[in-house]
Coordinates of C-alpha atoms in Angstrom, one line a residue:
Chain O
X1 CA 1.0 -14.4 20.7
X2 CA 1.6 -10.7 19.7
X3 CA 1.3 -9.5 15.9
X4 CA 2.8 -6.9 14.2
X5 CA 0.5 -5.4 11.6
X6 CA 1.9 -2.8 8.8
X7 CA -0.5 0.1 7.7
X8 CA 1.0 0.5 4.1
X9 CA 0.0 2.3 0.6
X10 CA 3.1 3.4 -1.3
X11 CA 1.1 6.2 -1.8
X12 CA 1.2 9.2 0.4
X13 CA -2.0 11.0 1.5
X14 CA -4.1 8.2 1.9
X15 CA -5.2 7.7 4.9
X16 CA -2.3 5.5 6.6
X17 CA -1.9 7.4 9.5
X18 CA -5.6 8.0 10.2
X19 CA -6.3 4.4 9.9
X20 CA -3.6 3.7 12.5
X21 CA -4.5 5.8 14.9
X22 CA -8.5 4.1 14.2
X23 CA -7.4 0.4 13.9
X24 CA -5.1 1.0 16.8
X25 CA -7.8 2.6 19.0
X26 CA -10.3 0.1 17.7
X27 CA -7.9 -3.0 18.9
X28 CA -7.8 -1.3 22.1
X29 CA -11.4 -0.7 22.8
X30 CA -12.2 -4.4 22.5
X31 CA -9.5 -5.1 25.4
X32 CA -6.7 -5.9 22.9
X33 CA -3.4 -3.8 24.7
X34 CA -1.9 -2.4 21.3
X35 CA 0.8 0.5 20.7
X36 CA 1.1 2.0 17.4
X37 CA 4.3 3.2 16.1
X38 CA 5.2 6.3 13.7
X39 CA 7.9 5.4 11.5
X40 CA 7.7 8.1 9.5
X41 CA 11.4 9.9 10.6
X42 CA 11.1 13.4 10.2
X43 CA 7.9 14.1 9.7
X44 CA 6.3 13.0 12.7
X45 CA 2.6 13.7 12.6
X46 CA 1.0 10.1 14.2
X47 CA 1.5 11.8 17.8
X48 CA -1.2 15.1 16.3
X49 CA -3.5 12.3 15.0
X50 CA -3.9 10.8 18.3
X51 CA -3.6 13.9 20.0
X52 CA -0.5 13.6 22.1
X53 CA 1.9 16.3 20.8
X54 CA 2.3 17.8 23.7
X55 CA 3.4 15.2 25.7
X56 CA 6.2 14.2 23.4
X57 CA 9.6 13.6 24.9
X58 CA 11.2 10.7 24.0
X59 CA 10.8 9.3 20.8
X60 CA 11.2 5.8 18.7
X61 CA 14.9 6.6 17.9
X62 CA 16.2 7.4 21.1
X63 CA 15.3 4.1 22.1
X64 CA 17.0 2.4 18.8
X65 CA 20.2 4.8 19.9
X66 CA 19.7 3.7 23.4
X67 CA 19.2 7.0 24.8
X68 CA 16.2 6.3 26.4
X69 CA 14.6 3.1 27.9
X70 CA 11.2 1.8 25.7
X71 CA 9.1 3.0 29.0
X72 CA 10.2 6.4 28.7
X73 CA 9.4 6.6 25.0
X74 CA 5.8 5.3 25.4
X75 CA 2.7 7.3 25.4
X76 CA -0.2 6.5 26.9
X77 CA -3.5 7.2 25.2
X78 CA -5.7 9.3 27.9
X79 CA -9.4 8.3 26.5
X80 CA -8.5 4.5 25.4
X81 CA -6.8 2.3 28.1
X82 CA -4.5 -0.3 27.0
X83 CA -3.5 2.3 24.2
X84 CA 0.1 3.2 23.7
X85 CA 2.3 5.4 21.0
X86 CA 5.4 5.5 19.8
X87 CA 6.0 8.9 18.6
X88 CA 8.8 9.2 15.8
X89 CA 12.0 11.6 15.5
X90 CA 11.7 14.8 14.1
X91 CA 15.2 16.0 13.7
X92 CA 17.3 12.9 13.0
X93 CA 18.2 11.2 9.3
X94 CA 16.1 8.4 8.3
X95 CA 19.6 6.4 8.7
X96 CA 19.3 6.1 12.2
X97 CA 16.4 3.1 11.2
X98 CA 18.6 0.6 11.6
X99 CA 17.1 -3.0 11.1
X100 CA 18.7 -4.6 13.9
X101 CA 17.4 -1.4 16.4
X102 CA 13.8 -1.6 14.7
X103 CA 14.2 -5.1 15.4
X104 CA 15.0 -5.2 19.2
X105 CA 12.4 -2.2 20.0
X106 CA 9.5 -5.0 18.2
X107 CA 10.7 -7.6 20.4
X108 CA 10.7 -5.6 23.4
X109 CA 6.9 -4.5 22.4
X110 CA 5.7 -8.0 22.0
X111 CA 6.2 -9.0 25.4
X112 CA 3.7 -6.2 26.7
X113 CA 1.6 -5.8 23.9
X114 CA -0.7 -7.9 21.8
X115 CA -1.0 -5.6 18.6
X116 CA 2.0 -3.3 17.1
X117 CA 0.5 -1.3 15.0
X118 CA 3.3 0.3 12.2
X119 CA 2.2 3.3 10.8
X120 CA 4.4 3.8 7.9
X121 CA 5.6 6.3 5.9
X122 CA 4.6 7.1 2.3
X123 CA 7.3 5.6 -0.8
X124 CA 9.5 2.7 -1.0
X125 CA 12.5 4.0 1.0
X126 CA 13.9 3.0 3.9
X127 CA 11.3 4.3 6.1
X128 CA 8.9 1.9 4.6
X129 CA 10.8 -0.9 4.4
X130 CA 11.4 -1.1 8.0
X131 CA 8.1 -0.3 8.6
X132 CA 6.8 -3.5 7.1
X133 CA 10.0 -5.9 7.9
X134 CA 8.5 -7.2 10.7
X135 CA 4.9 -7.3 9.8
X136 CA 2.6 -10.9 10.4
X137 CA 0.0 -9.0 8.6
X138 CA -0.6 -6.0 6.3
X139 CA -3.4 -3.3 5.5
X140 CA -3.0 -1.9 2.3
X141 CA -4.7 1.4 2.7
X142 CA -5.9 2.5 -0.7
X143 CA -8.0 4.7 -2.4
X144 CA -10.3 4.1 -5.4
X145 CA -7.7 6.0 -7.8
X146 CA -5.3 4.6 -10.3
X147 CA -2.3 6.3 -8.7
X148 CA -3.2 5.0 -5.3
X149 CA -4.3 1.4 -6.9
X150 CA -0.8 0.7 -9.1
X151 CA 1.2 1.6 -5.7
X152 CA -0.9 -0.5 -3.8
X153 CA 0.4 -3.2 -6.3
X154 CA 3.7 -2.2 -6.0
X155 CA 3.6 -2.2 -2.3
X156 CA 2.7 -5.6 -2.3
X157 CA 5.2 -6.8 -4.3
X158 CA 7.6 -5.4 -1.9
X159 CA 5.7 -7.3 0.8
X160 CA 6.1 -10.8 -1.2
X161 CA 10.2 -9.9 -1.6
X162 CA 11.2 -7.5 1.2
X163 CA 9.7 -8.6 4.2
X164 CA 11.6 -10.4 6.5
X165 CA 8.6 -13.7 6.5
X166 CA 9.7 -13.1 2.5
X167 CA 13.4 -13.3 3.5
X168 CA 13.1 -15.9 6.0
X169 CA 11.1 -18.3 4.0
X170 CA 8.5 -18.7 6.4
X171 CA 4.0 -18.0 5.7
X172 CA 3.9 -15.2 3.7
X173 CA 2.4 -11.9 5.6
X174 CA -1.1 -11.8 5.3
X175 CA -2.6 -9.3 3.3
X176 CA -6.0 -6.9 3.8
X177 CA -7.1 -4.6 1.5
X178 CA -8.8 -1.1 3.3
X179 CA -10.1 0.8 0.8
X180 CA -10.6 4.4 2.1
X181 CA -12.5 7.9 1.0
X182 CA -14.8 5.7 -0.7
X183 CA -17.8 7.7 -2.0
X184 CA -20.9 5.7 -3.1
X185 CA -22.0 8.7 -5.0
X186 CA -19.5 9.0 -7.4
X187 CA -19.1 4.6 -7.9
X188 CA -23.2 5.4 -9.2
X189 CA -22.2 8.0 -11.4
X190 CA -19.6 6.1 -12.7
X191 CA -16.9 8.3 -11.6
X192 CA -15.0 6.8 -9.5
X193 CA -13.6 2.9 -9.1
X194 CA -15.6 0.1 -7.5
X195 CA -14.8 -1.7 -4.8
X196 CA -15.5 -4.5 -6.7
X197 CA -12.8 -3.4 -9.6
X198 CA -10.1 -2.7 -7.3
X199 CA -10.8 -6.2 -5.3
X200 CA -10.2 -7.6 -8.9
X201 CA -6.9 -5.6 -9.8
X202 CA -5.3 -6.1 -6.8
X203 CA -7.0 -9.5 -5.6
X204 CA -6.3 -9.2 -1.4
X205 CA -9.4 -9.5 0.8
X206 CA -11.5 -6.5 1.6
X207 CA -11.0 -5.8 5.4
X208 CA -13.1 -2.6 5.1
X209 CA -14.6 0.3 3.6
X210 CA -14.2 3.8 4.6
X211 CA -16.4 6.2 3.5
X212 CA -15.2 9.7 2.3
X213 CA -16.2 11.7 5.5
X214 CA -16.3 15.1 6.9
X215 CA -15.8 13.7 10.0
X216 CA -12.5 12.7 9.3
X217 CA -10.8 16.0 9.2
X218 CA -12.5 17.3 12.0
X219 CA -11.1 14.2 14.2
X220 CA -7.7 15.3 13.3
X221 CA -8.7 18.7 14.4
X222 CA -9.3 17.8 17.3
X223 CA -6.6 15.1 17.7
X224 CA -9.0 11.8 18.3
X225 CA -8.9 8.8 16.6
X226 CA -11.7 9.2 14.3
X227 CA -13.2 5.8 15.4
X228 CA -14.1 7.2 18.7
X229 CA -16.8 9.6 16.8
X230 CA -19.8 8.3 17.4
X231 CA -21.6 10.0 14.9
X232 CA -19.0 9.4 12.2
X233 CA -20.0 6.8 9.1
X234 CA -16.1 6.5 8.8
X235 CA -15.8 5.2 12.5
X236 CA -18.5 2.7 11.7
X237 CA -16.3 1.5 8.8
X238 CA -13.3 1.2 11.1
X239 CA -15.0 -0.9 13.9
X240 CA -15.9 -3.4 11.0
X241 CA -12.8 -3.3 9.4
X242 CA -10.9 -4.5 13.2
X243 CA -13.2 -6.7 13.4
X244 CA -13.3 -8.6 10.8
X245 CA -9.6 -8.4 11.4
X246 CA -10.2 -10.3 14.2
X247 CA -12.1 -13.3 12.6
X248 CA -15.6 -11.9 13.0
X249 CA -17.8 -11.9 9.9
X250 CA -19.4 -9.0 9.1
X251 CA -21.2 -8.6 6.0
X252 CA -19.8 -5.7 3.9
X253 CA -22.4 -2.9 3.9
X254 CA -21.9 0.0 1.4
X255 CA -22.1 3.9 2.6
X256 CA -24.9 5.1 3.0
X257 CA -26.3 6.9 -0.5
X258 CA -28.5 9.7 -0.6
X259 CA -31.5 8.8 -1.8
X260 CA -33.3 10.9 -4.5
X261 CA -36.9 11.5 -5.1
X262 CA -38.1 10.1 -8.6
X263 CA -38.4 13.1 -10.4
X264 CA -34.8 13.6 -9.7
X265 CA -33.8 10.0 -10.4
X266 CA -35.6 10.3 -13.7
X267 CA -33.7 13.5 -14.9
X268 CA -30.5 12.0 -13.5
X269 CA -30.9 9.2 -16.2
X270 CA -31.0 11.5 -19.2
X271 CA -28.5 14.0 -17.9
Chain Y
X1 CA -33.3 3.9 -32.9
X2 CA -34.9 1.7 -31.2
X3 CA -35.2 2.3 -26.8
X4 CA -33.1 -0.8 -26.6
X5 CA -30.3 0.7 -28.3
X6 CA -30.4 4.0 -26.0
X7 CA -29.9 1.0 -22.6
X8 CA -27.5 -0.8 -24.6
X9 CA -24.8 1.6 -25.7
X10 CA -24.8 3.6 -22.7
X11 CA -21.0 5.3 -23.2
X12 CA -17.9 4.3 -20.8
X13 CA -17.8 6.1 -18.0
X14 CA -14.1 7.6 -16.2
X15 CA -14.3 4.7 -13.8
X16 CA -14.7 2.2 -16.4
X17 CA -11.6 3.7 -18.4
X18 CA -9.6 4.0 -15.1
X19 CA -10.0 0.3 -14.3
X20 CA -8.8 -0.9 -18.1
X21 CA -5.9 1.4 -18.0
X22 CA -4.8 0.0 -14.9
X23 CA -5.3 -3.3 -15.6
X24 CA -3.2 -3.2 -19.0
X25 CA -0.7 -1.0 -16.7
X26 CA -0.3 -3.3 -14.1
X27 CA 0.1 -6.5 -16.4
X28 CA 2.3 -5.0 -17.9
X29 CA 4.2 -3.9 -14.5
X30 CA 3.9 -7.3 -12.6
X31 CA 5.8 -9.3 -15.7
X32 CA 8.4 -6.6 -15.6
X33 CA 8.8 -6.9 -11.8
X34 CA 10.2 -10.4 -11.9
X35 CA 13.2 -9.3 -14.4
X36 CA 16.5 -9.3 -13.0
X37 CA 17.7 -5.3 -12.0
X38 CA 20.8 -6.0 -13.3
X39 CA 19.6 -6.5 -17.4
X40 CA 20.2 -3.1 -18.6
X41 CA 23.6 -2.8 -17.2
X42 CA 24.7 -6.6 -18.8
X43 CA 23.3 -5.2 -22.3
X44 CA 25.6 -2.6 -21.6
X45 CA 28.3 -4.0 -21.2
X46 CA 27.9 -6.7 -23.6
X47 CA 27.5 -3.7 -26.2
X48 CA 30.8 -2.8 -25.4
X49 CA 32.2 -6.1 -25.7
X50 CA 31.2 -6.5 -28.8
X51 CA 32.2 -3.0 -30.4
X52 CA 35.5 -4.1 -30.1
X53 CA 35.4 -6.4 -32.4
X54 CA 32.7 -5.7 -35.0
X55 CA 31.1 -1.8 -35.5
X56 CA 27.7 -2.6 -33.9
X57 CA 24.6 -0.2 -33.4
X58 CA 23.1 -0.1 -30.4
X59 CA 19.4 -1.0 -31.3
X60 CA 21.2 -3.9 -33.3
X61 CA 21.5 -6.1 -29.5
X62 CA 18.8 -7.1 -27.6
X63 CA 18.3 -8.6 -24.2
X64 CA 15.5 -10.7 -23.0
X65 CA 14.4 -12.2 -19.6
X66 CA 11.9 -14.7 -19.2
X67 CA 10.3 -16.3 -16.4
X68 CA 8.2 -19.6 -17.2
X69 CA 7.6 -21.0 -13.1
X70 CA 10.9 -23.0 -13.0
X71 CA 12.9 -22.1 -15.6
X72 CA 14.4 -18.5 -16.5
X73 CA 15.9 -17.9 -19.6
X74 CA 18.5 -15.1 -20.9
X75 CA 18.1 -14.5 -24.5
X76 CA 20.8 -12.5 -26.0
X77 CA 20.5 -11.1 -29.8
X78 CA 22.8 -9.8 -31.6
X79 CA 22.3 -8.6 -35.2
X80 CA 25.3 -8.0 -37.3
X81 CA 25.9 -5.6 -40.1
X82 CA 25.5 -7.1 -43.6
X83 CA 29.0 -6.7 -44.7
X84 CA 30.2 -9.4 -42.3
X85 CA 27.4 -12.4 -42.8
X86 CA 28.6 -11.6 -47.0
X87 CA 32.2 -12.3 -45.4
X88 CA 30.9 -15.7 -44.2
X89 CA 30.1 -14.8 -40.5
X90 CA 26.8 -16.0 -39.3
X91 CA 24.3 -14.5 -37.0
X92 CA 25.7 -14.7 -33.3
X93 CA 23.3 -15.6 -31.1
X94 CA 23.5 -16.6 -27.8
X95 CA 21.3 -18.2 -25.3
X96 CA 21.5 -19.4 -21.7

């Protein structure tokens, strides 16, 4: 049975596309055939991410519009098999996100594939909400800030209302909380959120941490899915978060902290 | 002072400020979620309703929603200007 999963924030900037492209690539290295779609109309950037720009020709609404067939439209990762994008448009209005075209492009998708992975767009508009109509289950991708937290409440609330499990009356979709650009550092110093307070504002289970990481912007340099950097402490958050996504328990570990000599522990006391 | 009182009333830090202001934030946010969008608009035109008939300021009405699991009540306030209760009138209010 295929699921749809919705990478969501209501904020923009927080890391939903980058955790698609990793959850998505992390599904498919364990054997899972997933396809991650960019719903974010007009400002396509998904298809850089997993670096496949180039090779862009049709895109998610010429298939809604039915100028091109779902086949022609798909992208095949090179590095990952069983990997598959759905670039967005770049030049047409966020109208042509029609519910009942959104709709028979997922249905077409669950017959071939066993995760649809929908990256959405930032805000509460259309974009959005057809990004997480058809979600089974949700990441809420947020980051340990007050702006990002209160829209990750918000978000949810359109989850609970706006969804079509919501609409429909059937098992609410199932919610997991990714907190990303986490920086242990900062939590000891007191200057940042917890993961512990942001599990308590917005009470959803913690499918991950991602640590704030260099490594991150150089992935989208280079157009890889940051999970397939070995060296990367944010790639080692990823390949926790999918799985315990898919039912494994791991026990949440914390990024790594530097560690300070005494003397510098002591005069970081008083400072 | 004593060296318990320097561990004890160690001073909030950002984070711990952050999590308070969102928490009284988002309380407040969540109750006001679950109110119908269509309150301001009644007040509205309830307001104009009643200028017909009696000269009414605007802060004078008041429109509340509330949401207790399986009931919702609409409670509608109306306060009207003292020349009219000494005219016999009583306070109009109306709830649903």
């Amino acid at each position: 049975m295929s699921k749809v999963i919705v990478m969501t924030s209501g904020k923009g900037g927080v890391g939903k596309t980058t955790s698609s492209a990793a959850f998505a690539a992390g599904l498919a290295l364990r054997g899972y055939r997933t396809v991650v779609i960019d719903f974010d109309v007009g400002l396509r950037n998904l298809d850089l991410i997993m670096g496949c720009e180039r090779r862009v020709v049709f895109d998610f609404i010429n298939v809604i519009n039915g100028d091109a067939r779902l086949n022609q439209a798909l992208i095949k990762d090179k590095r990952v098999e069983n990997l598959a994008i759905l670039p967005t448009s770049q030049t047409r209005d966020k109208e042509a996100l029609t519910r009942e075209g959104v709709g028979k492009v997922i249905e077409e998708l669950r017959e071939t594939f066993d995760y649809i992975i929908c990256d959405s767009p930032a805000g509460i508009e259309r974009g959005a909400l057809m990004a997480l109509y058809f979600a089974d289950e949700a990441v809420i991708v947020t980051n340990p800030e007050i702006s990002s937290v209160r829209d990750s409440d918000r978000i949810l609330g359109v989850l609970q209302s706006k969804s079509r499990r919501a609409e429909e009356g059937h098992e609410p979709v199932k919610e997991h909380l990714l907190l990303t650009r986490y920086d242990t550092a900062r939590v000891a110093r007191g200057e940042m959120l917890k993961v512990e307070d942001v599990l308590e504002i917005l009470a959803i289970p913690l499918i991950g941490i991602i640590p704030e990481s260099q490594t991150v912007l150089k992935a989208s340099n280079l157009g890889t899915p940051v999970i397939l950097d070995e060296e990367s402490p944010a790639a080692a958050g990823y390949s926790e978060a999918v799985g315990r996504f898919l039912g494994e328990t791991i026990e949440v570990r914390f990024p790594k902290q530097q560690r300070r000599g005494l003397f510098q522990r002591l005069l970081w006391r008083t400072a | 002072m004593s060296i318990m009182n320097y561990f004890r009333s160690r001073p909030k830090t950002s984070a711990d400020q952050a999590k308070e202001r969102l928490q009284i934030l988002l309380a407040h946010e969540r109750a006001g979620s679950t109110r119908p969008d269509y309150l301001p608009r009644m007040q509205a035109e309830l307001m104009q309703v009643i200028a017909r008939y009696i000269e009414i300021d605007e802060d004078m009405i008041s429109v509340e929603f509330e949401n207790s699991g399986t009931v919702s009540t609409i409670e509608v306030n109306i306060e009207l200007p003292t020349e009219l209760v000494m005219q016999g009138s009583s306070a109009l209010a109306v709830a649903s």
